Amino acid sequence: MRDELTADELAFLLRQGLGPDDVLDVRRMTRSYWFQEIKRLNKTIALGSACKKGGHRLRSRKGHCVQCDSSKIAFAGRHDLTQYLYIAGSLRARLIKIGVCKDLRQRIRQICTERHGDARDWEVIYAVEIERAGEIEERVLSRLGHFAIHSHYWKNGSLQQSIELRRCSISQALEAMSAGDRGEGLLSRHQLA
């Protein structure tokens, strides 16, 4: 794959902590086929057709240009990783935050500094290290969708929209993690203990 990538593309991948082995060449595949293949082969980036905005060829698993918006890499890549799925709470704001991260202490410092929900008193209430943490996080957030709070925070000088805040109880958040779709729980009782 290294021979197929330009020097700029290789440098971009390196800055993202990725390499040629993380890329799947999808230029001769149909979109529906490569969407399946990239997951099956556990690749993070697709080498595809040039984007309209910048002429870049590197794309996320969902087909978005990652060179125009590198946040697409972090979001897509975290779905399949083994990470901490956590529930954090702010007493002052009376909010719950569901998220995933690799380093819990660093993440809590970050969300306090960024003032998610206009709060600086975030604490980890519950955390479990699990496979496919991002996928499970997305399902838990969906289950708690009717408790969603629309809020913004500042990150690297840019205003961001927070999608992980909920105004619900701790027990409701824990229930969303253990509740099953058709009898299948996201987390076993052992993981919640």
Short mmCIF file of C-alpha atoms in Angstrom, two decimals:
data_model
loop_
_atom_site.label_atom_id
_atom_site.label_comp_id
_atom_site.label_asym_id
_atom_site.label_seq_id
_atom_site.Cartn_x
_atom_site.Cartn_y
_atom_site.Cartn_z
CA MET A 1 0.00 0.00 0.00
CA ARG A 2 2.91 2.38 0.68
CA ASP A 3 3.61 2.65 -3.07
CA GLU A 4 0.02 3.78 -3.75
CA LEU A 5 0.16 6.68 -1.27
CA THR A 6 1.69 10.10 -1.91
CA ALA A 7 4.28 11.63 0.43
CA ASP A 8 1.60 14.05 1.71
CA GLU A 9 -0.79 11.17 2.41
CA LEU A 10 1.91 9.20 4.25
CA ALA A 11 2.80 12.27 6.33
CA PHE A 12 -0.88 12.84 7.14
CA LEU A 13 -1.29 9.23 8.26
CA LEU A 14 1.81 9.47 10.44
CA ARG A 15 0.45 12.62 12.14
CA GLN A 16 -2.72 10.66 12.94
CA GLY A 17 -0.80 7.73 14.42
CA LEU A 18 -1.63 5.54 11.41
CA GLY A 19 0.35 3.91 8.63
CA PRO A 20 -0.07 2.26 5.23
CA ASP A 21 -1.27 -0.97 6.88
CA ASP A 22 -4.33 0.92 8.17
CA VAL A 23 -5.42 1.81 4.61
CA LEU A 24 -7.57 -0.17 2.17
CA ASP A 25 -7.40 0.71 -1.54
CA VAL A 26 -11.07 0.98 -2.55
CA ARG A 27 -10.63 2.73 -5.90
CA ARG A 28 -11.88 -0.25 -7.90
CA MET A 29 -14.65 -1.29 -5.50
CA THR A 30 -18.28 -0.29 -5.36
CA ARG A 31 -19.17 1.84 -2.37
CA SER A 32 -21.44 -0.79 -0.81
CA TYR A 33 -18.74 -3.46 -1.20
CA TRP A 34 -15.91 -1.43 0.30
CA PHE A 35 -18.09 -0.34 3.24
CA GLN A 36 -18.27 -4.04 4.15
CA GLU A 37 -14.65 -4.87 3.31
CA ILE A 38 -13.11 -2.07 5.34
CA LYS A 39 -14.86 -3.39 8.46
CA ARG A 40 -14.14 -7.03 7.69
CA LEU A 41 -10.43 -6.30 7.18
CA ASN A 42 -10.36 -3.99 10.22
CA LYS A 43 -8.92 -1.05 8.27
CA THR A 44 -9.36 2.56 9.41
CA ILE A 45 -8.86 4.53 6.18
CA ALA A 46 -9.99 4.04 2.58
CA LEU A 47 -7.90 5.21 -0.38
CA GLY A 48 -10.57 6.33 -2.80
CA SER A 49 -11.50 8.99 -5.31
CA ALA A 50 -10.48 12.61 -4.74
CA CYS A 51 -12.79 14.78 -2.63
CA LYS A 52 -14.33 17.85 -4.26
CA LYS A 53 -13.14 20.33 -1.65
CA GLY A 54 -9.41 19.61 -1.53
CA GLY A 55 -8.72 16.82 -3.98
CA HIS A 56 -7.77 14.46 -1.13
CA ARG A 57 -8.08 10.68 -1.50
CA LEU A 58 -8.10 9.44 2.11
CA ARG A 59 -11.56 8.70 3.47
CA SER A 60 -13.18 7.43 6.65
CA ARG A 61 -15.11 4.17 6.85
CA LYS A 62 -18.23 6.20 6.07
CA GLY A 63 -16.67 7.84 2.99
CA HIS A 64 -15.88 11.28 4.44
CA CYS A 65 -12.61 13.03 3.58
CA VAL A 66 -10.37 12.68 6.63
CA GLN A 67 -7.83 15.15 5.30
CA CYS A 68 -10.45 17.92 5.20
CA ASP A 69 -11.72 16.92 8.67
CA SER A 70 -9.39 14.67 10.66
CA SER A 71 -11.93 14.37 13.49
CA LYS A 72 -13.67 11.78 11.28
CA ILE A 73 -10.74 9.43 11.97
CA ALA A 74 -11.06 9.61 15.72
CA PHE A 75 -14.80 9.16 15.62
CA ALA A 76 -14.73 6.22 13.20
CA GLY A 77 -11.70 4.53 14.69
CA ARG A 78 -13.00 4.43 18.22
CA HIS A 79 -15.99 2.24 17.34
CA ASP A 80 -13.95 -0.96 17.20
CA LEU A 81 -11.33 -0.25 19.86
CA THR A 82 -11.02 -1.63 23.34
CA GLN A 83 -11.43 1.46 25.49
CA TYR A 84 -13.14 2.70 28.61
CA LEU A 85 -16.85 3.31 28.30
CA TYR A 86 -17.65 5.74 31.08
CA ILE A 87 -20.43 7.60 32.80
CA ALA A 88 -19.33 10.94 34.23
CA GLY A 89 -21.48 13.22 36.33
CA SER A 90 -21.60 16.89 37.25
CA LEU A 91 -23.43 17.73 40.47
CA ARG A 92 -23.40 21.45 39.70
CA ALA A 93 -24.93 21.07 36.24
CA ARG A 94 -26.97 17.99 37.24
CA LEU A 95 -25.85 16.27 34.03
CA ILE A 96 -24.58 12.86 32.97
CA LYS A 97 -22.01 12.40 30.20
CA ILE A 98 -21.56 9.09 28.40
CA GLY A 99 -18.28 8.68 26.55
CA VAL A 100 -15.28 6.57 25.60
CA CYS A 101 -11.58 7.18 26.14
CA LYS A 102 -8.24 5.49 26.62
CA ASP A 103 -7.18 7.48 29.73
CA LEU A 104 -9.93 8.26 32.25
CA ARG A 105 -7.98 10.77 34.33
CA GLN A 106 -6.88 12.74 31.29
CA ARG A 107 -10.41 12.70 29.87
CA ILE A 108 -11.99 14.06 33.06
CA ARG A 109 -9.38 16.84 33.21
CA GLN A 110 -10.17 17.64 29.59
CA ILE A 111 -13.96 17.82 29.95
CA CYS A 112 -13.60 19.97 33.08
CA THR A 113 -11.23 22.33 31.26
CA GLU A 114 -13.50 22.48 28.21
CA ARG A 115 -16.51 23.05 30.52
CA HIS A 116 -18.87 20.53 28.98
CA GLY A 117 -22.38 21.50 30.06
CA ASP A 118 -20.84 24.70 31.49
CA ALA A 119 -19.47 22.61 34.38
CA ARG A 120 -16.02 22.03 35.83
CA ASP A 121 -16.89 19.45 38.48
CA TRP A 122 -17.10 16.30 36.32
CA GLU A 123 -16.26 13.01 38.02
CA VAL A 124 -16.22 9.42 36.76
CA ILE A 125 -19.18 7.58 38.22
CA TYR A 126 -18.75 4.31 36.36
CA ALA A 127 -16.27 2.94 33.83
CA VAL A 128 -15.57 -0.39 32.19
CA GLU A 129 -12.86 -1.31 29.70
CA ILE A 130 -14.52 -3.17 26.83
CA GLU A 131 -14.12 -4.07 23.18
CA ARG A 132 -16.08 -2.05 20.61
CA ALA A 133 -16.59 0.70 23.18
CA GLY A 134 -17.53 3.34 20.60
CA GLU A 135 -20.22 1.17 19.10
CA ILE A 136 -21.72 0.49 22.52
CA GLU A 137 -21.45 4.18 23.46
CA GLU A 138 -23.47 5.10 20.38
CA ARG A 139 -26.20 2.62 21.30
CA VAL A 140 -26.35 3.82 24.93
CA LEU A 141 -26.58 7.46 23.82
CA SER A 142 -29.37 6.50 21.44
CA ARG A 143 -31.29 4.78 24.25
CA LEU A 144 -30.96 7.94 26.33
CA GLY A 145 -31.79 10.21 23.39
CA HIS A 146 -34.91 11.67 24.99
CA PHE A 147 -32.71 12.98 27.84
CA ALA A 148 -30.33 14.78 25.43
CA ILE A 149 -29.13 18.27 26.33
CA HIS A 150 -28.02 20.63 23.59
CA SER A 151 -24.83 22.31 24.76
CA HIS A 152 -21.58 23.69 23.39
CA TYR A 153 -17.98 23.79 24.59
CA TRP A 154 -14.70 25.24 23.37
CA LYS A 155 -11.99 22.93 22.03
CA ASN A 156 -8.76 24.20 20.48
CA GLY A 157 -10.32 27.63 19.94
CA SER A 158 -13.39 26.29 18.12
CA LEU A 159 -16.94 26.05 19.38
CA GLN A 160 -18.08 22.41 19.40
CA GLN A 161 -21.51 20.89 19.92
CA SER A 162 -21.73 18.33 22.68
CA ILE A 163 -23.77 15.26 21.80
CA GLU A 164 -22.94 13.12 24.84
CA LEU A 165 -24.74 15.04 27.61
CA ARG A 166 -27.93 13.73 29.18
CA ARG A 167 -30.16 15.05 31.97
CA CYS A 168 -30.99 11.73 33.59
CA SER A 169 -30.21 9.81 36.75
CA ILE A 170 -27.20 7.57 37.23
CA SER A 171 -29.51 4.58 37.47
CA GLN A 172 -31.14 5.49 34.14
CA ALA A 173 -27.70 5.70 32.50
CA LEU A 174 -26.66 2.34 33.98
CA GLU A 175 -29.97 0.82 32.89
CA ALA A 176 -29.35 2.03 29.33
CA MET A 177 -26.03 0.18 29.38
CA SER A 178 -27.55 -3.04 30.64
CA ALA A 179 -30.95 -2.93 28.90
CA GLY A 180 -31.27 -5.39 26.09
CA ASP A 181 -32.46 -5.18 22.55
CA ARG A 182 -34.58 -8.30 22.15
CA GLY A 183 -33.05 -9.75 25.32
CA GLU A 184 -29.40 -9.04 24.50
CA GLY A 185 -27.74 -6.68 26.98
CA LEU A 186 -24.98 -4.33 25.88
CA LEU A 187 -23.02 -5.08 29.02
CA SER A 188 -23.33 -8.14 31.17
CA ARG A 189 -24.27 -7.79 34.82
CA HIS A 190 -20.68 -8.83 35.64
CA GLN A 191 -19.31 -5.82 33.76
CA LEU A 192 -21.73 -3.51 35.59
CA ALA A 193 -20.80 -4.88 39.03
#
